[in-house]
Amino acid sequence: MRGVSIIGVGQTPVGEHWERSLRHLAYEAVAAAMKDAGIEGAHAMYVGNMLSGEISGQSHLGALIADFCGLRGIEAVKVEAACGSGAAAVRMGYLAVASGAHDLVICVGVEKMTDDVGSKLTAALAQAADADYEVAHGVTFVGLNALLMRRYMHEYRVRHEDFAGFAINAHANAVGNPNAMFRKAITLEDFKGADMIADPINLLDSSPMADGAAAVVLCPTEQAHAFRGKPVRIAGSALATDCLSIHDRHDPLWLQAAEDSARRAYAQADITPADVDLFELHDAFTIMSALSLEACGFAERGKGWQLAVDGEIRPSGRIPICTMGGLKARGHPVGATGVYQIVEAVLQLRGEAGACQIHNARVAMTQNIGGSGATIITHILEVQE
């Protein structure tokens, strides 16, 4: 297997893009990534997306976006893994380059969610859960996370306000990110006074629905310095799965797929959690931040929330997370989120994160979650000398 590096990144601002279609958003991100890499063509494209058929009435995104980007004729397919679709597309691109099948690969995540923000979107998102044993009984995706959060609070005697630090940190970091949807800081009082959505999850526990696209260009590590810019090596890439339905899991408060994918990625990169300088985790809801930190070895079981209370997740803390706003404040265009995480991690390692820059960042970790933890993809990135 060959080493794989990222030689170009691109993204659109996250928000409500009424004037742009899926293809236009994807083109903007892909064109930026190709310009960043200094390339005019590619051998393959992998498109991460979850909801195009349900919300936009458009499937077959691989051929559509490749053609619209001026790359007609290349290998191109859509990759779907619910909210983990973006990182799953990067994983497929990584394998294509590592295997020697292709030398230049573009991975793009794109999503249009705000064309329908009512019951149709709620139903579409619920497809990430078990249709027969969860959705058929009326539970929504936020409802499933609320059940997890309530059980966590009961098991570990945690107050709801103890999760506030995750949202406060994300919003504080997003202030410096020009592509973030919500560039506004919030306070503990804001968090405690937010409207309830599904008890105990309130509005500020939750990431917003949004539109956006992000892209990366991959090539063999040995060729990376032949292209423009500062290459970043993918030191670890792993995907793991768990039961789709929460009630079928051995322990609903443990993200087994997060532990498994992180362990494999750590082994590939030959590092431990102590070596990670920043972690772009999947904070779709604040409870997921706590569970991810625990499963990946950054906190003891039942103590993930403590890192937020103690300020250890801030830019100057022991393990900075969501350094450019995360899903909570940057926004969560579901099929694109995993690629946004990787783009942001690359900018950090290049020293190009602007006001969000983490000092002396050398090793970054990203983790994208599909559903309530059924598919989890972990990537570890390192500065390439």
PDB file of N, CA and C in Angstrom, residues 97-151:
ATOM      1  N   VAL A  97      -6.079   5.555  -3.924  1.00  0.00           N
ATOM      2  CA  VAL A  97      -4.693   5.994  -4.119  1.00  0.00           C
ATOM      3  C   VAL A  97      -3.716   5.002  -3.484  1.00  0.00           C
ATOM      4  N   ALA A  98      -4.023   4.570  -2.264  1.00  0.00           N
ATOM      5  CA  ALA A  98      -3.127   3.648  -1.558  1.00  0.00           C
ATOM      6  C   ALA A  98      -2.936   2.342  -2.319  1.00  0.00           C
ATOM      7  N   SER A  99      -3.982   1.870  -2.980  1.00  0.00           N
ATOM      8  CA  SER A  99      -3.915   0.599  -3.711  1.00  0.00           C
ATOM      9  C   SER A  99      -3.163   0.705  -5.029  1.00  0.00           C
ATOM     10  N   GLY A 100      -2.978   1.937  -5.493  1.00  0.00           N
ATOM     11  CA  GLY A 100      -2.337   2.135  -6.785  1.00  0.00           C
ATOM     12  C   GLY A 100      -3.318   2.220  -7.943  1.00  0.00           C
ATOM     13  N   ALA A 101      -4.619   2.154  -7.653  1.00  0.00           N
ATOM     14  CA  ALA A 101      -5.624   2.220  -8.717  1.00  0.00           C
ATOM     15  C   ALA A 101      -5.637   3.582  -9.392  1.00  0.00           C
ATOM     16  N   HIS A 102      -5.417   4.653  -8.605  1.00  0.00           N
ATOM     17  CA  HIS A 102      -5.429   6.012  -9.155  1.00  0.00           C
ATOM     18  C   HIS A 102      -4.347   6.850  -8.486  1.00  0.00           C
ATOM     19  N   ASP A 103      -3.852   7.854  -9.220  1.00  0.00           N
ATOM     20  CA  ASP A 103      -2.834   8.748  -8.665  1.00  0.00           C
ATOM     21  C   ASP A 103      -3.416  10.073  -8.184  1.00  0.00           C
ATOM     22  N   LEU A 104      -4.412  10.601  -8.872  1.00  0.00           N
ATOM     23  CA  LEU A 104      -5.039  11.863  -8.480  1.00  0.00           C
ATOM     24  C   LEU A 104      -6.525  11.633  -8.262  1.00  0.00           C
ATOM     25  N   VAL A 105      -6.972  11.881  -7.036  1.00  0.00           N
ATOM     26  CA  VAL A 105      -8.372  11.627  -6.678  1.00  0.00           C
ATOM     27  C   VAL A 105      -8.944  12.854  -5.989  1.00  0.00           C
ATOM     28  N   ILE A 106     -10.151  13.212  -6.373  1.00  0.00           N
ATOM     29  CA  ILE A 106     -10.874  14.300  -5.717  1.00  0.00           C
ATOM     30  C   ILE A 106     -11.998  13.708  -4.887  1.00  0.00           C
ATOM     31  N   CYS A 107     -12.075  14.116  -3.625  1.00  0.00           N
ATOM     32  CA  CYS A 107     -13.164  13.707  -2.740  1.00  0.00           C
ATOM     33  C   CYS A 107     -13.937  14.958  -2.355  1.00  0.00           C
ATOM     34  N   VAL A 108     -15.227  14.964  -2.617  1.00  0.00           N
ATOM     35  CA  VAL A 108     -16.042  16.139  -2.317  1.00  0.00           C
ATOM     36  C   VAL A 108     -17.280  15.713  -1.549  1.00  0.00           C
ATOM     37  N   GLY A 109     -17.600  16.455  -0.500  1.00  0.00           N
ATOM     38  CA  GLY A 109     -18.842  16.260   0.235  1.00  0.00           C
ATOM     39  C   GLY A 109     -19.752  17.436  -0.054  1.00  0.00           C
ATOM     40  N   VAL A 110     -21.018  17.161  -0.350  1.00  0.00           N
ATOM     41  CA  VAL A 110     -21.944  18.249  -0.679  1.00  0.00           C
ATOM     42  C   VAL A 110     -23.333  17.904  -0.147  1.00  0.00           C
ATOM     43  N   GLU A 111     -24.030  18.917   0.332  1.00  0.00           N
ATOM     44  CA  GLU A 111     -25.391  18.698   0.838  1.00  0.00           C
ATOM     45  C   GLU A 111     -26.206  19.974   0.701  1.00  0.00           C
ATOM     46  N   LYS A 112     -27.465  19.812   0.297  1.00  0.00           N
ATOM     47  CA  LYS A 112     -28.455  20.890   0.287  1.00  0.00           C
ATOM     48  C   LYS A 112     -29.579  20.443   1.217  1.00  0.00           C
ATOM     49  N   MET A 113     -29.709  21.116   2.353  1.00  0.00           N
ATOM     50  CA  MET A 113     -30.726  20.727   3.333  1.00  0.00           C
ATOM     51  C   MET A 113     -31.828  21.767   3.489  1.00  0.00           C
ATOM     52  N   THR A 114     -31.534  23.017   3.246  1.00  0.00           N
ATOM     53  CA  THR A 114     -32.484  24.070   3.587  1.00  0.00           C
ATOM     54  C   THR A 114     -33.562  24.289   2.532  1.00  0.00           C
ATOM     55  N   ASP A 115     -33.553  23.513   1.442  1.00  0.00           N
ATOM     56  CA  ASP A 115     -34.650  23.610   0.480  1.00  0.00           C
ATOM     57  C   ASP A 115     -35.951  23.077   1.086  1.00  0.00           C
ATOM     58  N   ASP A 116     -35.836  22.283   2.145  1.00  0.00           N
ATOM     59  CA  ASP A 116     -37.022  21.788   2.837  1.00  0.00           C
ATOM     60  C   ASP A 116     -36.661  21.587   4.303  1.00  0.00           C
ATOM     61  N   VAL A 117     -37.180  22.430   5.168  1.00  0.00           N
ATOM     62  CA  VAL A 117     -36.808  22.360   6.586  1.00  0.00           C
ATOM     63  C   VAL A 117     -37.941  21.837   7.454  1.00  0.00           C
ATOM     64  N   GLY A 118     -38.962  21.249   6.856  1.00  0.00           N
ATOM     65  CA  GLY A 118     -40.099  20.748   7.617  1.00  0.00           C
ATOM     66  C   GLY A 118     -40.033  19.264   7.868  1.00  0.00           C
ATOM     67  N   SER A 119     -41.207  18.636   7.885  1.00  0.00           N
ATOM     68  CA  SER A 119     -41.297  17.213   8.220  1.00  0.00           C
ATOM     69  C   SER A 119     -40.583  16.341   7.199  1.00  0.00           C
ATOM     70  N   LYS A 120     -40.494  16.807   5.946  1.00  0.00           N
ATOM     71  CA  LYS A 120     -39.806  16.017   4.920  1.00  0.00           C
ATOM     72  C   LYS A 120     -38.340  15.838   5.262  1.00  0.00           C
ATOM     73  N   LEU A 121     -37.693  16.906   5.754  1.00  0.00           N
ATOM     74  CA  LEU A 121     -36.288  16.808   6.123  1.00  0.00           C
ATOM     75  C   LEU A 121     -36.107  15.948   7.365  1.00  0.00           C
ATOM     76  N   THR A 122     -37.000  16.109   8.346  1.00  0.00           N
ATOM     77  CA  THR A 122     -36.924  15.282   9.551  1.00  0.00           C
ATOM     78  C   THR A 122     -37.033  13.805   9.202  1.00  0.00           C
ATOM     79  N   ALA A 123     -37.955  13.486   8.303  1.00  0.00           N
ATOM     80  CA  ALA A 123     -38.132  12.095   7.879  1.00  0.00           C
ATOM     81  C   ALA A 123     -36.915  11.590   7.112  1.00  0.00           C
ATOM     82  N   ALA A 124     -36.337  12.455   6.293  1.00  0.00           N
ATOM     83  CA  ALA A 124     -35.164  12.056   5.519  1.00  0.00           C
ATOM     84  C   ALA A 124     -33.976  11.763   6.440  1.00  0.00           C
ATOM     85  N   LEU A 125     -33.764  12.615   7.427  1.00  0.00           N
ATOM     86  CA  LEU A 125     -32.668  12.400   8.375  1.00  0.00           C
ATOM     87  C   LEU A 125     -32.887  11.130   9.190  1.00  0.00           C
ATOM     88  N   ALA A 126     -34.148  10.799   9.466  1.00  0.00           N
ATOM     89  CA  ALA A 126     -34.459   9.603  10.263  1.00  0.00           C
ATOM     90  C   ALA A 126     -34.043   8.324   9.563  1.00  0.00           C
ATOM     91  N   GLN A 127     -33.770   8.398   8.255  1.00  0.00           N
ATOM     92  CA  GLN A 127     -33.319   7.212   7.542  1.00  0.00           C
ATOM     93  C   GLN A 127     -31.965   6.720   8.041  1.00  0.00           C
ATOM     94  N   ALA A 128     -31.264   7.545   8.823  1.00  0.00           N
ATOM     95  CA  ALA A 128     -29.995   7.117   9.410  1.00  0.00           C
ATOM     96  C   ALA A 128     -30.214   6.167  10.577  1.00  0.00           C
ATOM     97  N   ALA A 129     -31.462   6.062  11.050  1.00  0.00           N
ATOM     98  CA  ALA A 129     -31.799   5.145  12.140  1.00  0.00           C
ATOM     99  C   ALA A 129     -32.416   3.872  11.554  1.00  0.00           C
ATOM    100  N   ASP A 130     -32.810   2.962  12.420  1.00  0.00           N
ATOM    101  CA  ASP A 130     -33.382   1.685  12.006  1.00  0.00           C
ATOM    102  C   ASP A 130     -34.857   1.885  11.648  1.00  0.00           C
ATOM    103  N   ALA A 131     -35.183   1.705  10.368  1.00  0.00           N
ATOM    104  CA  ALA A 131     -36.543   1.978   9.892  1.00  0.00           C
ATOM    105  C   ALA A 131     -37.589   1.082  10.553  1.00  0.00           C
ATOM    106  N   ASP A 132     -37.245  -0.182  10.797  1.00  0.00           N
ATOM    107  CA  ASP A 132     -38.212  -1.124  11.345  1.00  0.00           C
ATOM    108  C   ASP A 132     -38.388  -1.013  12.850  1.00  0.00           C
ATOM    109  N   TYR A 133     -37.287  -0.784  13.567  1.00  0.00           N
ATOM    110  CA  TYR A 133     -37.347  -0.877  15.025  1.00  0.00           C
ATOM    111  C   TYR A 133     -37.164   0.452  15.763  1.00  0.00           C
ATOM    112  N   GLU A 134     -36.877   1.538  15.036  1.00  0.00           N
ATOM    113  CA  GLU A 134     -36.773   2.852  15.669  1.00  0.00           C
ATOM    114  C   GLU A 134     -37.732   3.846  15.005  1.00  0.00           C
ATOM    115  N   VAL A 135     -37.547   4.085  13.717  1.00  0.00           N
ATOM    116  CA  VAL A 135     -38.336   5.098  13.018  1.00  0.00           C
ATOM    117  C   VAL A 135     -39.815   4.737  12.971  1.00  0.00           C
ATOM    118  N   ALA A 136     -40.125   3.467  12.783  1.00  0.00           N
ATOM    119  CA  ALA A 136     -41.529   3.040  12.693  1.00  0.00           C
ATOM    120  C   ALA A 136     -42.308   3.335  13.967  1.00  0.00           C
ATOM    121  N   HIS A 137     -41.604   3.526  15.070  1.00  0.00           N
ATOM    122  CA  HIS A 137     -42.263   3.818  16.343  1.00  0.00           C
ATOM    123  C   HIS A 137     -42.319   5.314  16.641  1.00  0.00           C
ATOM    124  N   GLY A 138     -41.893   6.130  15.656  1.00  0.00           N
ATOM    125  CA  GLY A 138     -42.068   7.565  15.774  1.00  0.00           C
ATOM    126  C   GLY A 138     -40.894   8.335  16.327  1.00  0.00           C
ATOM    127  N   VAL A 139     -39.798   7.668  16.616  1.00  0.00           N
ATOM    128  CA  VAL A 139     -38.662   8.383  17.185  1.00  0.00           C
ATOM    129  C   VAL A 139     -37.934   9.169  16.092  1.00  0.00           C
ATOM    130  N   THR A 140     -37.519  10.384  16.417  1.00  0.00           N
ATOM    131  CA  THR A 140     -36.724  11.193  15.497  1.00  0.00           C
ATOM    132  C   THR A 140     -35.255  11.051  15.853  1.00  0.00           C
ATOM    133  N   PHE A 141     -34.395  11.602  14.998  1.00  0.00           N
ATOM    134  CA  PHE A 141     -32.964  11.500  15.258  1.00  0.00           C
ATOM    135  C   PHE A 141     -32.574  12.273  16.507  1.00  0.00           C
ATOM    136  N   VAL A 142     -33.148  13.471  16.683  1.00  0.00           N
ATOM    137  CA  VAL A 142     -32.865  14.228  17.908  1.00  0.00           C
ATOM    138  C   VAL A 142     -33.435  13.498  19.115  1.00  0.00           C
ATOM    139  N   GLY A 143     -34.543  12.777  18.924  1.00  0.00           N
ATOM    140  CA  GLY A 143     -35.118  12.003  20.023  1.00  0.00           C
ATOM    141  C   GLY A 143     -34.195  10.888  20.483  1.00  0.00           C
ATOM    142  N   LEU A 144     -33.542  10.220  19.541  1.00  0.00           N
ATOM    143  CA  LEU A 144     -32.602   9.162  19.903  1.00  0.00           C
ATOM    144  C   LEU A 144     -31.438   9.719  20.712  1.00  0.00           C
ATOM    145  N   ASN A 145     -30.919  10.875  20.293  1.00  0.00           N
ATOM    146  CA  ASN A 145     -29.816  11.490  21.033  1.00  0.00           C
ATOM    147  C   ASN A 145     -30.266  11.987  22.398  1.00  0.00           C
ATOM    148  N   ALA A 146     -31.515  12.416  22.486  1.00  0.00           N
ATOM    149  CA  ALA A 146     -32.051  12.829  23.782  1.00  0.00           C
ATOM    150  C   ALA A 146     -32.127  11.650  24.745  1.00  0.00           C
ATOM    151  N   LEU A 147     -32.497  10.487  24.231  1.00  0.00           N
ATOM    152  CA  LEU A 147     -32.532   9.290  25.072  1.00  0.00           C
ATOM    153  C   LEU A 147     -31.137   8.949  25.581  1.00  0.00           C
ATOM    154  N   LEU A 148     -30.140   9.046  24.699  1.00  0.00           N
ATOM    155  CA  LEU A 148     -28.763   8.781  25.109  1.00  0.00           C
ATOM    156  C   LEU A 148     -28.306   9.772  26.163  1.00  0.00           C
ATOM    157  N   MET A 149     -28.620  11.045  25.946  1.00  0.00           N
ATOM    158  CA  MET A 149     -28.181  12.082  26.871  1.00  0.00           C
ATOM    159  C   MET A 149     -28.843  11.925  28.232  1.00  0.00           C
ATOM    160  N   ARG A 150     -30.137  11.612  28.253  1.00  0.00           N
ATOM    161  CA  ARG A 150     -30.839  11.415  29.528  1.00  0.00           C
ATOM    162  C   ARG A 150     -30.246  10.232  30.281  1.00  0.00           C
ATOM    163  N   ARG A 151     -29.950   9.156  29.577  1.00  0.00           N
ATOM    164  CA  ARG A 151     -29.376   7.981  30.244  1.00  0.00           C
ATOM    165  C   ARG A 151     -27.984   8.296  30.777  1.00  0.00           C
TER     166      ARG A 151
END
